[in-house]
Amino acid sequence: MFDKVLVANRGEIAIRVIRTLREMGIPSVAVYSDADRAALHVRMADEAYAIGPAPSAESYLVGERILEVCRKSGANAIHPGYGFLSENAGFVRACEAAGITFIGPDASAMEEMGDKTRARAKMIAAGVPVVPGAEGDTPDELLAAAGRLGYPVMLKASAGGGGKGMRLVEREEDLLGALERAQSEARSAFGDDNVYVEKAIVGPRHIEIQVLADGHGNAVHIFERDCSIQRRHQKVIEESPSPFPAVTAEKVAEMGEVAVKAAKAVDYRGAGTVEFLMDENGEFYFLEMNTRLQVEHPITELTSGLDLVREQVRIAAGVELGYGQDAIVRRGHAIECRIYAEDPASGFLPSPGTIAVLRVPAGPGVRDDSGAYEGAEVSSYYDPLVSKLCVWAATREAAVDRMRRALSEYVVAGVRTNIPFHLAVMNNSAFIAGTYDTGFIDAHKDELLTSGTTGDSATAIAVGAALAQAFEDRGQAPAAAPRQQSSNGTMSGWRLGALSRLR
Ligand code: MV4
C-alpha cells in the first residue's frame, strides 16, 4: 500500500495513527520538535526525525522540513492528523509536487470548504440547507438584509470560522455598531473584513456527520456525533448517538444523505465531517465541512466498529470502499471527554508541567487515547490535551455511568486537569436527561466550573502509593497511613490497593 507513512503530528493523534499503521504492517515515521524529544509517539514509531525547535511555526508547521524527512526516510505518504498542516492546501500541493501521497482530500476540495462564503455558495448550489443569510457590500445593504431575515441575526466574518469574528445582534438599532466591531475584529484577526449576516439559530445544537468518500464515486456516512458541549467554541464532551429527541433515525438518515451530497459536491476523497446547526424544531443547516479526521472520531469508531484511520489509508492508496451504506450499522452509545491539563479554578487556564503520577482508567468499554506517561511534560507550546477518555456501553444511561466510573478512576498528579469538571457534567441533571444545547456550560457554569476536588482524594491516594513505592525502592518503611473509611465503612479497591503499599 505505502512503503512508509510519515505521521506529521504529535501527542495522542500521532500515536493513534501509528497504531493503525502497525496493524496494517506499514512502517511509520515520526517527526518531533526539540520539546518532544522524549514524547511517546517518538518511541512508538519505527523511526523518528527531529524537525526543529519547540514552537510549532518552527517545526510541525514547516512543510519543507516534513517533506525533507520523507526524502531521508523513504516515506511516500503523509498522515497529517488534525490541526497543524491537516487543512493546509498549500502543503497538499507541495506533497503532490514531491510525489508524496497526502492522506486526505485534494487541495481544491480543501480550499472550497475552507472559505466559508465559497462553501456556502457551493452548498446552496448543491441543494444543501444553509442558514438563511445574505451578503452585503455596504452597511445599509446588510441592514436591509437583516431586516428581511428578522432578528436576532448573526454577523460572521467570511474569513472566520470556529466562531471567531461572530456576533449575535438582537435588535435593529444595534446592527451598525456591531457590524463596525465585527469588521475591525475580522480585519485584525484575518486581514479580511468581509462580514455577512445570517438568521440566528437560537439555542442551537451542533450535530456533525462523519463521511467517507473513496474518490471512485462511492461515499457513505457513518452517522452523527453530538458536539454541543463546547467552551469558547472548543468542543469538550462529545457523544454518539445524539440524545436529542428531534434526532430520530429518519433525521439522521436525512442528514447523512445531505452530508454525502455535500462531499460529492466538492469531489471529496477521504474522511470528512459535515457540521450542522440544529434548531429546537429539528431543522438543520450546513455550518462547515472539516476536511480532516476530527479529534472526536473515536466515538464513531466505538459505535460503528470501523477504524477510520485504516479507511483513510486505504482510500489514499486508491482502494475502493468495498461496502455501501447498508453495510454501515451501529450499536450502543459512546461518550468522549477531552482531558485537558487546565486549571478549572483559574478559568481553565493551561496548567503545563510534569505528570508526576498517572493512573489511567481501563476495564470494560473504556478507551483512553493518550500520549501521556508518568514523567511526561505537558508543554505550554502545544494544546494541553492529556488524553481523550472514551467509553462505550449498550445504552446512554450505562455509558454515562461508565464515564462517571472511568473518570473517578483517572488520577493525574503534577498538573491540574479538568477531570472534576467532567465528573460534574456526568452528575448534572440536564446532561443526564440529554436536554442540553450549545449554551449548556454557560447555563450551568456555577455548578460546573467550581466543581470540587472530586478527583483529589483519588489523587492523594495515588500520590501516597507512588511515594510508598519510592520509599520501598529505597528500602525504607513509610509511616502507617491514616485509615480512611468510605461512607459505608467498606474500603474501596483504590484505597485498599494504595494503603496496602503504605505498610
Ligand atoms: C451560528 C449560531 C447561531 N446562528 N450561526 C458557528 C461556528 C461555530 N463554532 C459556532 N457557530 C454558531 N453559528 C447562526 N446563524 C450559533 C453558533 C454557536 C455554536 C454553534 C455550535 C456549537 C456551539 C456554539 C457556540 C456558540 C455559537
PDB file of C-alpha atoms in Angstrom, residues 24-155:
ATOM      1  CA  MET A  24      -1.639  -2.673   8.621  1.00  0.00           C
ATOM      2  CA  GLY A  25       2.030  -3.656   8.503  1.00  0.00           C
ATOM      3  CA  ILE A  26       3.051  -0.223   7.233  1.00  0.00           C
ATOM      4  CA  PRO A  27       6.265   1.245   8.730  1.00  0.00           C
ATOM      5  CA  SER A  28       5.723   4.592  10.481  1.00  0.00           C
ATOM      6  CA  VAL A  29       7.950   7.643  10.625  1.00  0.00           C
ATOM      7  CA  ALA A  30       7.555  10.144  13.482  1.00  0.00           C
ATOM      8  CA  VAL A  31       8.691  13.747  13.487  1.00  0.00           C
ATOM      9  CA  TYR A  32       9.372  15.694  16.654  1.00  0.00           C
ATOM     10  CA  SER A  33      10.343  19.136  17.871  1.00  0.00           C
ATOM     11  CA  ASP A  34      13.058  19.721  20.484  1.00  0.00           C
ATOM     12  CA  ALA A  35      10.322  19.844  23.157  1.00  0.00           C
ATOM     13  CA  ASP A  36       9.040  16.411  22.091  1.00  0.00           C
ATOM     14  CA  ARG A  37      12.356  14.548  22.110  1.00  0.00           C
ATOM     15  CA  ALA A  38      11.068  12.234  24.898  1.00  0.00           C
ATOM     16  CA  ALA A  39       7.478  12.088  23.654  1.00  0.00           C
ATOM     17  CA  LEU A  40       5.705   8.751  23.375  1.00  0.00           C
ATOM     18  CA  HIS A  41       4.948   8.983  19.645  1.00  0.00           C
ATOM     19  CA  VAL A  42       8.691   9.222  19.009  1.00  0.00           C
ATOM     20  CA  ARG A  43       9.252   5.925  20.820  1.00  0.00           C
ATOM     21  CA  MET A  44       6.306   4.135  19.257  1.00  0.00           C
ATOM     22  CA  ALA A  45       7.117   4.891  15.617  1.00  0.00           C
ATOM     23  CA  ASP A  46       9.514   2.698  13.654  1.00  0.00           C
ATOM     24  CA  GLU A  47      11.816   5.686  13.129  1.00  0.00           C
ATOM     25  CA  ALA A  48      11.838   9.322  14.199  1.00  0.00           C
ATOM     26  CA  TYR A  49      13.383  12.549  12.950  1.00  0.00           C
ATOM     27  CA  ALA A  50      13.918  15.918  14.633  1.00  0.00           C
ATOM     28  CA  ILE A  51      12.348  18.759  12.670  1.00  0.00           C
ATOM     29  CA  GLY A  52      13.151  21.847  14.688  1.00  0.00           C
ATOM     30  CA  PRO A  53      12.627  23.942  17.814  1.00  0.00           C
ATOM     31  CA  ALA A  54       9.570  23.711  20.059  1.00  0.00           C
ATOM     32  CA  PRO A  55       7.414  26.478  18.528  1.00  0.00           C
ATOM     33  CA  SER A  56       5.024  24.839  16.025  1.00  0.00           C
ATOM     34  CA  ALA A  57       5.803  27.526  13.454  1.00  0.00           C
ATOM     35  CA  GLU A  58       9.434  26.324  13.510  1.00  0.00           C
ATOM     36  CA  SER A  59       8.674  22.600  13.492  1.00  0.00           C
ATOM     37  CA  TYR A  60       5.287  20.917  12.978  1.00  0.00           C
ATOM     38  CA  LEU A  61       4.077  23.642  10.636  1.00  0.00           C
ATOM     39  CA  VAL A  62       7.215  23.685   8.460  1.00  0.00           C
ATOM     40  CA  GLY A  63       6.129  21.701   5.381  1.00  0.00           C
ATOM     41  CA  GLU A  64       9.539  21.665   3.765  1.00  0.00           C
ATOM     42  CA  ARG A  65      11.098  20.073   6.875  1.00  0.00           C
ATOM     43  CA  ILE A  66       8.457  17.366   6.821  1.00  0.00           C
ATOM     44  CA  LEU A  67       8.978  16.691   3.112  1.00  0.00           C
ATOM     45  CA  GLU A  68      12.736  16.587   3.763  1.00  0.00           C
ATOM     46  CA  VAL A  69      12.134  13.762   6.271  1.00  0.00           C
ATOM     47  CA  CYS A  70      10.127  11.931   3.599  1.00  0.00           C
ATOM     48  CA  ARG A  71      13.151  12.097   1.334  1.00  0.00           C
ATOM     49  CA  LYS A  72      15.509  10.964   4.100  1.00  0.00           C
ATOM     50  CA  SER A  73      13.288   8.155   5.372  1.00  0.00           C
ATOM     51  CA  GLY A  74      11.735   6.953   2.119  1.00  0.00           C
ATOM     52  CA  ALA A  75       8.214   7.675   3.361  1.00  0.00           C
ATOM     53  CA  ASN A  76       5.937   8.043   0.317  1.00  0.00           C
ATOM     54  CA  ALA A  77       2.804   9.154   2.183  1.00  0.00           C
ATOM     55  CA  ILE A  78       1.967  11.595   4.955  1.00  0.00           C
ATOM     56  CA  HIS A  79      -0.851  11.373   7.505  1.00  0.00           C
ATOM     57  CA  PRO A  80      -1.422  14.908   8.897  1.00  0.00           C
ATOM     58  CA  GLY A  81      -3.664  14.022  11.849  1.00  0.00           C
ATOM     59  CA  TYR A  82      -5.717  17.081  12.853  1.00  0.00           C
ATOM     60  CA  GLY A  83      -4.632  20.690  13.339  1.00  0.00           C
ATOM     61  CA  PHE A  84      -1.131  21.688  12.114  1.00  0.00           C
ATOM     62  CA  LEU A  85      -0.962  21.146   8.317  1.00  0.00           C
ATOM     63  CA  SER A  86      -4.058  18.905   8.089  1.00  0.00           C
ATOM     64  CA  GLU A  87      -6.143  21.566   6.279  1.00  0.00           C
ATOM     65  CA  ASN A  88      -3.322  23.459   4.537  1.00  0.00           C
ATOM     66  CA  ALA A  89      -3.968  23.301   0.790  1.00  0.00           C
ATOM     67  CA  GLY A  90      -0.504  24.693   0.036  1.00  0.00           C
ATOM     68  CA  PHE A  91       1.052  21.767   1.850  1.00  0.00           C
ATOM     69  CA  VAL A  92      -1.125  19.314  -0.072  1.00  0.00           C
ATOM     70  CA  ARG A  93       0.151  20.839  -3.308  1.00  0.00           C
ATOM     71  CA  ALA A  94       3.748  20.627  -2.051  1.00  0.00           C
ATOM     72  CA  CYS A  95       3.213  16.925  -1.311  1.00  0.00           C
ATOM     73  CA  GLU A  96       1.800  16.336  -4.794  1.00  0.00           C
ATOM     74  CA  ALA A  97       4.754  18.187  -6.339  1.00  0.00           C
ATOM     75  CA  ALA A  98       7.133  15.987  -4.324  1.00  0.00           C
ATOM     76  CA  GLY A  99       5.335  12.813  -5.380  1.00  0.00           C
ATOM     77  CA  ILE A 100       4.216  12.154  -1.813  1.00  0.00           C
ATOM     78  CA  THR A 101       0.629  10.979  -1.153  1.00  0.00           C
ATOM     79  CA  PHE A 102      -1.214  13.266   1.260  1.00  0.00           C
ATOM     80  CA  ILE A 103      -3.667  11.100   3.219  1.00  0.00           C
ATOM     81  CA  GLY A 104      -6.648  13.397   2.862  1.00  0.00           C
ATOM     82  CA  PRO A 105      -8.622  15.298   0.210  1.00  0.00           C
ATOM     83  CA  ASP A 106      -7.329  17.219  -2.815  1.00  0.00           C
ATOM     84  CA  ALA A 107      -6.166  20.786  -2.289  1.00  0.00           C
ATOM     85  CA  SER A 108      -9.164  22.004  -4.309  1.00  0.00           C
ATOM     86  CA  ALA A 109     -11.739  20.350  -2.033  1.00  0.00           C
ATOM     87  CA  MET A 110      -9.867  21.681   0.985  1.00  0.00           C
ATOM     88  CA  GLU A 111      -9.913  25.216  -0.424  1.00  0.00           C
ATOM     89  CA  GLU A 112     -13.565  25.102  -1.421  1.00  0.00           C
ATOM     90  CA  MET A 113     -14.571  24.087   2.091  1.00  0.00           C
ATOM     91  CA  GLY A 114     -12.016  26.304   3.807  1.00  0.00           C
ATOM     92  CA  ASP A 115     -13.525  29.582   2.621  1.00  0.00           C
ATOM     93  CA  LYS A 116     -16.875  29.906   4.438  1.00  0.00           C
ATOM     94  CA  THR A 117     -18.590  32.018   1.779  1.00  0.00           C
ATOM     95  CA  ARG A 118     -17.358  29.788  -1.090  1.00  0.00           C
ATOM     96  CA  ALA A 119     -18.540  26.766   0.871  1.00  0.00           C
ATOM     97  CA  ARG A 120     -21.956  28.358   1.458  1.00  0.00           C
ATOM     98  CA  ALA A 121     -22.374  29.159  -2.232  1.00  0.00           C
ATOM     99  CA  LYS A 122     -21.336  25.625  -3.201  1.00  0.00           C
ATOM    100  CA  MET A 123     -23.776  24.105  -0.710  1.00  0.00           C
ATOM    101  CA  ILE A 124     -26.676  26.295  -1.868  1.00  0.00           C
ATOM    102  CA  ALA A 125     -25.961  25.198  -5.449  1.00  0.00           C
ATOM    103  CA  ALA A 126     -25.910  21.562  -4.295  1.00  0.00           C
ATOM    104  CA  GLY A 127     -29.264  21.912  -2.540  1.00  0.00           C
ATOM    105  CA  VAL A 128     -27.747  21.551   0.933  1.00  0.00           C
ATOM    106  CA  PRO A 129     -29.734  23.583   3.521  1.00  0.00           C
ATOM    107  CA  VAL A 130     -27.725  26.531   4.827  1.00  0.00           C
ATOM    108  CA  VAL A 131     -28.723  29.060   7.445  1.00  0.00           C
ATOM    109  CA  PRO A 132     -30.825  31.802   5.749  1.00  0.00           C
ATOM    110  CA  GLY A 133     -28.421  34.674   5.236  1.00  0.00           C
ATOM    111  CA  ALA A 134     -27.184  37.356   2.889  1.00  0.00           C
ATOM    112  CA  GLU A 135     -24.063  39.167   1.885  1.00  0.00           C
ATOM    113  CA  GLY A 136     -23.908  42.914   1.626  1.00  0.00           C
ATOM    114  CA  ASP A 137     -21.234  45.246   0.314  1.00  0.00           C
ATOM    115  CA  THR A 138     -22.369  48.195   2.403  1.00  0.00           C
ATOM    116  CA  PRO A 139     -23.673  48.548   5.948  1.00  0.00           C
ATOM    117  CA  ASP A 140     -27.035  49.678   4.549  1.00  0.00           C
ATOM    118  CA  GLU A 141     -27.310  46.562   2.413  1.00  0.00           C
ATOM    119  CA  LEU A 142     -26.541  44.397   5.447  1.00  0.00           C
ATOM    120  CA  LEU A 143     -29.055  46.387   7.480  1.00  0.00           C
ATOM    121  CA  ALA A 144     -31.746  45.763   4.835  1.00  0.00           C
ATOM    122  CA  ALA A 145     -30.786  42.064   4.623  1.00  0.00           C
ATOM    123  CA  ALA A 146     -31.032  41.714   8.409  1.00  0.00           C
ATOM    124  CA  GLY A 147     -34.447  43.360   8.301  1.00  0.00           C
ATOM    125  CA  ARG A 148     -35.629  40.789   5.750  1.00  0.00           C
ATOM    126  CA  LEU A 149     -34.213  37.894   7.779  1.00  0.00           C
ATOM    127  CA  GLY A 150     -35.728  39.089  11.036  1.00  0.00           C
ATOM    128  CA  TYR A 151     -33.893  39.496  14.344  1.00  0.00           C
ATOM    129  CA  PRO A 152     -31.964  38.066  16.073  1.00  0.00           C
ATOM    130  CA  VAL A 153     -29.270  37.800  13.392  1.00  0.00           C
ATOM    131  CA  MET A 154     -25.659  36.591  13.466  1.00  0.00           C
ATOM    132  CA  LEU A 155     -22.838  38.602  11.894  1.00  0.00           C
TER     133      LEU A 155
END
